[in-house]
Amino acid sequence: RHIEPARELQPLLKIHAEIWLRLQREIRLNAALAASLDVSSVGIFLIDANRSVLYRNATALALIEERDGLLLANGRPTAPRLADSLKMTEALEHVLDLQMGLIETTDDSSPAIMLPRENGAPLFCIIMGLDQPRQESADPLLLMIVVRPESDIANLIRPICDVYGLSVVERELAIGLVEGLSIADAATSMNVQKETARGYLKQIFLKTDT
């Protein structure tokens, strides 16, 4: 007597079971993707048309929690200092305008900005548009990557300097600048005049085609 109603419900229950299974697979896939993104020292953000963060990996979350160079305000990435905050907003809006077709593509379609920190070298931030078309208005439009330099900047920079054939003093200056020193402070640390350091910097620009 109770078997017939169960048989009648079987097609519906089967659909529910298939939907549940599909959702579970998507959850596992998303967890695997998130884990793969977290095996990195790079902060990754996905940002929508309102400049709101839709996704951030573990490194990005750690950078935000430090509140040193980068933070969130109303769900949007920004910086503690007003000048840096304005710079980031301008860069985000520029790439958004490109993505939405409001301005024509330029060579500077993926702006890079430095975010000074009180503790350590500046964060390096690059903002890029996502290639895939949006299917829904809530889909992400931008990818923002934030790199926190390693503690030993010299080891990170030295191979690049060698590739471009920088001299010992040019390499020393490049490392100092990447570590966040001003040209004046770098000159002081190298025991040279500021104008001498500027001359080295010009040579660096020439050799690296900057």
PDB file of C-alpha atoms in Angstrom:
ATOM      1  CA  ARG A   1       0.000   0.000   0.000  1.00  0.00           C
ATOM      2  CA  HIS A   2       2.883   2.419   0.757  1.00  0.00           C
ATOM      3  CA  ILE A   3       5.091   1.273  -2.115  1.00  0.00           C
ATOM      4  CA  GLU A   4       3.108   2.928  -4.928  1.00  0.00           C
ATOM      5  CA  PRO A   5       3.440   6.516  -3.625  1.00  0.00           C
ATOM      6  CA  ALA A   6       7.166   5.904  -3.193  1.00  0.00           C
ATOM      7  CA  ARG A   7       7.430   4.684  -6.770  1.00  0.00           C
ATOM      8  CA  GLU A   8       5.588   7.772  -7.980  1.00  0.00           C
ATOM      9  CA  LEU A   9       8.036   9.996  -6.103  1.00  0.00           C
ATOM     10  CA  GLN A  10      11.061   8.121  -7.389  1.00  0.00           C
ATOM     11  CA  PRO A  11      11.683  10.314 -10.513  1.00  0.00           C
ATOM     12  CA  LEU A  12      11.514  13.498  -8.414  1.00  0.00           C
ATOM     13  CA  LEU A  13      13.727  12.063  -5.694  1.00  0.00           C
ATOM     14  CA  LYS A  14      16.201  10.893  -8.314  1.00  0.00           C
ATOM     15  CA  ILE A  15      16.457  14.449  -9.686  1.00  0.00           C
ATOM     16  CA  HIS A  16      17.063  15.771  -6.157  1.00  0.00           C
ATOM     17  CA  ALA A  17      19.788  13.196  -5.614  1.00  0.00           C
ATOM     18  CA  GLU A  18      21.486  14.140  -8.903  1.00  0.00           C
ATOM     19  CA  ILE A  19      21.353  17.856  -8.032  1.00  0.00           C
ATOM     20  CA  TRP A  20      22.817  17.163  -4.588  1.00  0.00           C
ATOM     21  CA  LEU A  21      25.601  15.077  -6.088  1.00  0.00           C
ATOM     22  CA  ARG A  22      26.398  17.771  -8.656  1.00  0.00           C
ATOM     23  CA  LEU A  23      26.567  20.426  -5.927  1.00  0.00           C
ATOM     24  CA  GLN A  24      28.865  18.263  -3.836  1.00  0.00           C
ATOM     25  CA  ARG A  25      31.194  17.823  -6.805  1.00  0.00           C
ATOM     26  CA  GLU A  26      31.223  21.589  -7.400  1.00  0.00           C
ATOM     27  CA  ILE A  27      32.009  22.202  -3.721  1.00  0.00           C
ATOM     28  CA  ARG A  28      34.921  19.761  -3.874  1.00  0.00           C
ATOM     29  CA  LEU A  29      36.163  21.327  -7.124  1.00  0.00           C
ATOM     30  CA  ASN A  30      35.996  24.853  -5.675  1.00  0.00           C
ATOM     31  CA  ALA A  31      37.833  23.688  -2.560  1.00  0.00           C
ATOM     32  CA  ALA A  32      40.557  22.139  -4.719  1.00  0.00           C
ATOM     33  CA  LEU A  33      40.882  25.319  -6.801  1.00  0.00           C
ATOM     34  CA  ALA A  34      41.077  27.472  -3.679  1.00  0.00           C
ATOM     35  CA  ALA A  35      43.742  25.181  -2.222  1.00  0.00           C
ATOM     36  CA  SER A  36      45.801  25.409  -5.415  1.00  0.00           C
ATOM     37  CA  LEU A  37      45.628  29.216  -5.324  1.00  0.00           C
ATOM     38  CA  ASP A  38      46.739  29.261  -1.694  1.00  0.00           C
ATOM     39  CA  VAL A  39      49.949  27.349  -2.411  1.00  0.00           C
ATOM     40  CA  SER A  40      51.590  30.662  -3.162  1.00  0.00           C
ATOM     41  CA  SER A  41      53.120  33.754  -1.598  1.00  0.00           C
ATOM     42  CA  VAL A  42      50.938  35.888  -3.864  1.00  0.00           C
ATOM     43  CA  GLY A  43      47.705  37.580  -2.830  1.00  0.00           C
ATOM     44  CA  ILE A  44      44.938  37.001  -5.382  1.00  0.00           C
ATOM     45  CA  PHE A  45      41.727  39.045  -5.606  1.00  0.00           C
ATOM     46  CA  LEU A  46      38.750  38.759  -7.980  1.00  0.00           C
ATOM     47  CA  ILE A  47      36.877  42.050  -8.277  1.00  0.00           C
ATOM     48  CA  ASP A  48      33.484  42.945  -9.762  1.00  0.00           C
ATOM     49  CA  ALA A  49      32.237  46.012 -11.647  1.00  0.00           C
ATOM     50  CA  ASN A  50      31.659  47.887  -8.362  1.00  0.00           C
ATOM     51  CA  ARG A  51      35.289  47.346  -7.297  1.00  0.00           C
ATOM     52  CA  SER A  52      34.069  44.912  -4.632  1.00  0.00           C
ATOM     53  CA  VAL A  53      36.145  41.834  -3.805  1.00  0.00           C
ATOM     54  CA  LEU A  54      34.335  38.609  -4.721  1.00  0.00           C
ATOM     55  CA  TYR A  55      37.190  36.258  -3.856  1.00  0.00           C
ATOM     56  CA  ARG A  56      40.502  36.449  -2.021  1.00  0.00           C
ATOM     57  CA  ASN A  57      42.944  33.659  -1.307  1.00  0.00           C
ATOM     58  CA  ALA A  58      44.567  32.979   2.066  1.00  0.00           C
ATOM     59  CA  THR A  59      47.606  35.148   1.301  1.00  0.00           C
ATOM     60  CA  ALA A  60      45.365  38.072   0.327  1.00  0.00           C
ATOM     61  CA  LEU A  61      43.381  37.657   3.544  1.00  0.00           C
ATOM     62  CA  ALA A  62      46.597  37.675   5.575  1.00  0.00           C
ATOM     63  CA  LEU A  63      47.754  40.874   3.849  1.00  0.00           C
ATOM     64  CA  ILE A  64      44.438  42.570   4.636  1.00  0.00           C
ATOM     65  CA  GLU A  65      44.515  41.479   8.271  1.00  0.00           C
ATOM     66  CA  GLU A  66      47.985  43.009   8.646  1.00  0.00           C
ATOM     67  CA  ARG A  67      46.530  46.388   7.571  1.00  0.00           C
ATOM     68  CA  ASP A  68      49.980  47.425   6.412  1.00  0.00           C
ATOM     69  CA  GLY A  69      49.905  48.757   2.847  1.00  0.00           C
ATOM     70  CA  LEU A  70      46.584  47.142   1.920  1.00  0.00           C
ATOM     71  CA  LEU A  71      43.120  46.942   3.453  1.00  0.00           C
ATOM     72  CA  LEU A  72      39.431  46.645   2.570  1.00  0.00           C
ATOM     73  CA  ALA A  73      36.920  49.474   2.941  1.00  0.00           C
ATOM     74  CA  ASN A  74      33.280  48.547   2.337  1.00  0.00           C
ATOM     75  CA  GLY A  75      34.480  45.398   0.610  1.00  0.00           C
ATOM     76  CA  ARG A  76      36.748  47.294  -1.784  1.00  0.00           C
ATOM     77  CA  PRO A  77      40.560  47.145  -1.859  1.00  0.00           C
ATOM     78  CA  THR A  78      42.277  50.328  -0.787  1.00  0.00           C
ATOM     79  CA  ALA A  79      45.362  51.563   1.058  1.00  0.00           C
ATOM     80  CA  PRO A  80      45.875  53.246   4.450  1.00  0.00           C
ATOM     81  CA  ARG A  81      47.405  56.415   3.013  1.00  0.00           C
ATOM     82  CA  LEU A  82      45.157  58.744   1.004  1.00  0.00           C
ATOM     83  CA  ALA A  83      47.608  59.162  -1.891  1.00  0.00           C
ATOM     84  CA  ASP A  84      47.992  55.387  -2.282  1.00  0.00           C
ATOM     85  CA  SER A  85      44.244  54.872  -1.921  1.00  0.00           C
ATOM     86  CA  LEU A  86      43.546  57.341  -4.735  1.00  0.00           C
ATOM     87  CA  LYS A  87      46.216  55.702  -6.885  1.00  0.00           C
ATOM     88  CA  MET A  88      44.636  52.265  -6.416  1.00  0.00           C
ATOM     89  CA  THR A  89      41.117  53.549  -7.099  1.00  0.00           C
ATOM     90  CA  GLU A  90      42.300  55.233 -10.300  1.00  0.00           C
ATOM     91  CA  ALA A  91      44.045  52.056 -11.474  1.00  0.00           C
ATOM     92  CA  LEU A  92      41.003  49.867 -10.730  1.00  0.00           C
ATOM     93  CA  GLU A  93      38.605  52.236 -12.490  1.00  0.00           C
ATOM     94  CA  HIS A  94      40.936  52.499 -15.494  1.00  0.00           C
ATOM     95  CA  VAL A  95      40.964  48.736 -16.065  1.00  0.00           C
ATOM     96  CA  LEU A  96      37.209  48.523 -15.390  1.00  0.00           C
ATOM     97  CA  ASP A  97      36.581  51.161 -18.063  1.00  0.00           C
ATOM     98  CA  LEU A  98      38.705  49.118 -20.467  1.00  0.00           C
ATOM     99  CA  GLN A  99      36.821  45.935 -19.637  1.00  0.00           C
ATOM    100  CA  MET A 100      33.432  47.584 -20.102  1.00  0.00           C
ATOM    101  CA  GLY A 101      34.464  49.184 -23.392  1.00  0.00           C
ATOM    102  CA  LEU A 102      34.176  52.744 -22.104  1.00  0.00           C
ATOM    103  CA  ILE A 103      37.682  53.626 -23.294  1.00  0.00           C
ATOM    104  CA  GLU A 104      39.947  52.180 -25.966  1.00  0.00           C
ATOM    105  CA  THR A 105      42.734  49.764 -25.113  1.00  0.00           C
ATOM    106  CA  THR A 106      46.072  51.378 -24.360  1.00  0.00           C
ATOM    107  CA  ASP A 107      49.555  50.042 -23.671  1.00  0.00           C
ATOM    108  CA  ASP A 108      48.919  50.621 -19.959  1.00  0.00           C
ATOM    109  CA  SER A 109      46.027  48.173 -19.769  1.00  0.00           C
ATOM    110  CA  SER A 110      47.458  46.399 -16.703  1.00  0.00           C
ATOM    111  CA  PRO A 111      48.698  49.121 -14.353  1.00  0.00           C
ATOM    112  CA  ALA A 112      51.173  48.250 -11.619  1.00  0.00           C
ATOM    113  CA  ILE A 113      51.410  50.224  -8.393  1.00  0.00           C
ATOM    114  CA  MET A 114      53.596  50.101  -5.304  1.00  0.00           C
ATOM    115  CA  LEU A 115      51.911  50.199  -1.888  1.00  0.00           C
ATOM    116  CA  PRO A 116      54.321  51.487   0.805  1.00  0.00           C
ATOM    117  CA  ARG A 117      54.303  49.711   4.168  1.00  0.00           C
ATOM    118  CA  GLU A 118      55.508  50.686   7.611  1.00  0.00           C
ATOM    119  CA  ASN A 119      56.968  47.229   8.175  1.00  0.00           C
ATOM    120  CA  GLY A 120      59.022  46.008   5.234  1.00  0.00           C
ATOM    121  CA  ALA A 121      59.364  46.599   1.519  1.00  0.00           C
ATOM    122  CA  PRO A 122      56.404  47.963  -0.455  1.00  0.00           C
ATOM    123  CA  LEU A 123      53.752  45.627  -1.796  1.00  0.00           C
ATOM    124  CA  PHE A 124      53.751  45.243  -5.572  1.00  0.00           C
ATOM    125  CA  CYS A 125      50.252  45.278  -7.039  1.00  0.00           C
ATOM    126  CA  ILE A 126      49.164  44.646 -10.632  1.00  0.00           C
ATOM    127  CA  ILE A 127      45.574  44.892 -11.902  1.00  0.00           C
ATOM    128  CA  MET A 128      44.423  42.993 -14.991  1.00  0.00           C
ATOM    129  CA  GLY A 129      41.143  42.519 -16.799  1.00  0.00           C
ATOM    130  CA  LEU A 130      39.766  39.004 -17.064  1.00  0.00           C
ATOM    131  CA  ASP A 131      39.556  37.682 -20.623  1.00  0.00           C
ATOM    132  CA  GLN A 132      36.376  35.634 -20.313  1.00  0.00           C
ATOM    133  CA  PRO A 133      33.085  37.478 -21.019  1.00  0.00           C
ATOM    134  CA  ARG A 134      30.675  38.078 -18.168  1.00  0.00           C
ATOM    135  CA  GLN A 135      27.590  35.865 -18.115  1.00  0.00           C
ATOM    136  CA  GLU A 136      25.991  37.625 -15.136  1.00  0.00           C
ATOM    137  CA  SER A 137      26.289  41.152 -13.777  1.00  0.00           C
ATOM    138  CA  ALA A 138      27.837  39.798 -10.561  1.00  0.00           C
ATOM    139  CA  ASP A 139      30.669  38.018 -12.380  1.00  0.00           C
ATOM    140  CA  PRO A 140      34.230  39.253 -11.690  1.00  0.00           C
ATOM    141  CA  LEU A 141      35.839  41.646 -14.153  1.00  0.00           C
ATOM    142  CA  LEU A 142      39.269  42.165 -12.646  1.00  0.00           C
ATOM    143  CA  LEU A 143      42.135  40.109 -11.303  1.00  0.00           C
ATOM    144  CA  MET A 144      44.347  41.892  -8.785  1.00  0.00           C
ATOM    145  CA  ILE A 145      47.642  40.288  -7.796  1.00  0.00           C
ATOM    146  CA  VAL A 146      49.584  41.549  -4.784  1.00  0.00           C
ATOM    147  CA  VAL A 147      53.135  40.393  -4.146  1.00  0.00           C
ATOM    148  CA  ARG A 148      54.832  40.801  -0.790  1.00  0.00           C
ATOM    149  CA  PRO A 149      58.589  40.853  -1.495  1.00  0.00           C
ATOM    150  CA  GLU A 150      60.648  38.158   0.172  1.00  0.00           C
ATOM    151  CA  SER A 151      62.693  39.164   3.183  1.00  0.00           C
ATOM    152  CA  ASP A 152      65.918  38.670   1.202  1.00  0.00           C
ATOM    153  CA  ILE A 153      65.338  41.065  -1.682  1.00  0.00           C
ATOM    154  CA  ALA A 154      68.958  40.807  -2.847  1.00  0.00           C
ATOM    155  CA  ASN A 155      68.653  37.125  -3.728  1.00  0.00           C
ATOM    156  CA  LEU A 156      65.431  37.850  -5.595  1.00  0.00           C
ATOM    157  CA  ILE A 157      66.828  40.765  -7.604  1.00  0.00           C
ATOM    158  CA  ARG A 158      70.443  39.673  -8.223  1.00  0.00           C
ATOM    159  CA  PRO A 159      69.685  37.182 -11.062  1.00  0.00           C
ATOM    160  CA  ILE A 160      67.598  39.792 -12.888  1.00  0.00           C
ATOM    161  CA  CYS A 161      70.408  42.336 -12.577  1.00  0.00           C
ATOM    162  CA  ASP A 162      72.847  39.801 -14.014  1.00  0.00           C
ATOM    163  CA  VAL A 163      70.567  39.141 -16.997  1.00  0.00           C
ATOM    164  CA  TYR A 164      70.573  42.859 -17.841  1.00  0.00           C
ATOM    165  CA  GLY A 165      74.304  43.199 -17.254  1.00  0.00           C
ATOM    166  CA  LEU A 166      74.114  45.714 -14.412  1.00  0.00           C
ATOM    167  CA  SER A 167      77.361  46.615 -12.710  1.00  0.00           C
ATOM    168  CA  VAL A 168      77.940  45.968  -9.001  1.00  0.00           C
ATOM    169  CA  VAL A 169      77.005  49.530  -8.005  1.00  0.00           C
ATOM    170  CA  GLU A 170      73.973  49.565 -10.313  1.00  0.00           C
ATOM    171  CA  ARG A 171      72.812  46.287  -8.796  1.00  0.00           C
ATOM    172  CA  GLU A 172      73.281  47.657  -5.278  1.00  0.00           C
ATOM    173  CA  LEU A 173      71.189  50.704  -6.167  1.00  0.00           C
ATOM    174  CA  ALA A 174      68.459  48.595  -7.791  1.00  0.00           C
ATOM    175  CA  ILE A 175      68.214  46.382  -4.707  1.00  0.00           C
ATOM    176  CA  GLY A 176      67.998  49.423  -2.431  1.00  0.00           C
ATOM    177  CA  LEU A 177      65.200  50.977  -4.491  1.00  0.00           C
ATOM    178  CA  VAL A 178      63.212  47.731  -4.608  1.00  0.00           C
ATOM    179  CA  GLU A 179      63.586  47.485  -0.827  1.00  0.00           C
ATOM    180  CA  GLY A 180      61.837  50.855  -0.598  1.00  0.00           C
ATOM    181  CA  LEU A 181      64.708  53.327  -0.202  1.00  0.00           C
ATOM    182  CA  SER A 182      64.489  56.747  -1.804  1.00  0.00           C
ATOM    183  CA  ILE A 183      67.236  57.701  -4.247  1.00  0.00           C
ATOM    184  CA  ALA A 184      68.732  59.944  -1.538  1.00  0.00           C
ATOM    185  CA  ASP A 185      68.711  57.206   1.116  1.00  0.00           C
ATOM    186  CA  ALA A 186      70.143  54.700  -1.352  1.00  0.00           C
ATOM    187  CA  ALA A 187      72.969  57.129  -2.186  1.00  0.00           C
ATOM    188  CA  THR A 188      73.724  57.545   1.515  1.00  0.00           C
ATOM    189  CA  SER A 189      73.829  53.779   2.082  1.00  0.00           C
ATOM    190  CA  MET A 190      76.215  53.437  -0.888  1.00  0.00           C
ATOM    191  CA  ASN A 191      78.424  56.344   0.314  1.00  0.00           C
ATOM    192  CA  VAL A 192      77.988  58.261  -2.953  1.00  0.00           C
ATOM    193  CA  GLN A 193      76.507  61.612  -3.861  1.00  0.00           C
ATOM    194  CA  LYS A 194      72.811  61.778  -4.778  1.00  0.00           C
ATOM    195  CA  GLU A 195      73.651  62.930  -8.327  1.00  0.00           C
ATOM    196  CA  THR A 196      76.028  59.989  -8.704  1.00  0.00           C
ATOM    197  CA  ALA A 197      73.207  57.650  -7.721  1.00  0.00           C
ATOM    198  CA  ARG A 198      70.975  59.364 -10.269  1.00  0.00           C
ATOM    199  CA  GLY A 199      73.621  58.657 -12.906  1.00  0.00           C
ATOM    200  CA  TYR A 200      73.603  54.986 -11.935  1.00  0.00           C
ATOM    201  CA  LEU A 201      69.817  54.988 -12.168  1.00  0.00           C
ATOM    202  CA  LYS A 202      69.928  56.407 -15.693  1.00  0.00           C
ATOM    203  CA  GLN A 203      72.264  53.572 -16.674  1.00  0.00           C
ATOM    204  CA  ILE A 204      69.859  51.060 -15.119  1.00  0.00           C
ATOM    205  CA  PHE A 205      67.018  52.531 -17.168  1.00  0.00           C
ATOM    206  CA  LEU A 206      69.096  52.344 -20.356  1.00  0.00           C
ATOM    207  CA  LYS A 207      70.256  48.769 -19.791  1.00  0.00           C
ATOM    208  CA  THR A 208      66.774  47.498 -18.853  1.00  0.00           C
ATOM    209  CA  ASP A 209      64.982  49.551 -21.550  1.00  0.00           C
ATOM    210  CA  THR A 210      62.773  51.081 -18.857  1.00  0.00           C
TER     211      THR A 210
END
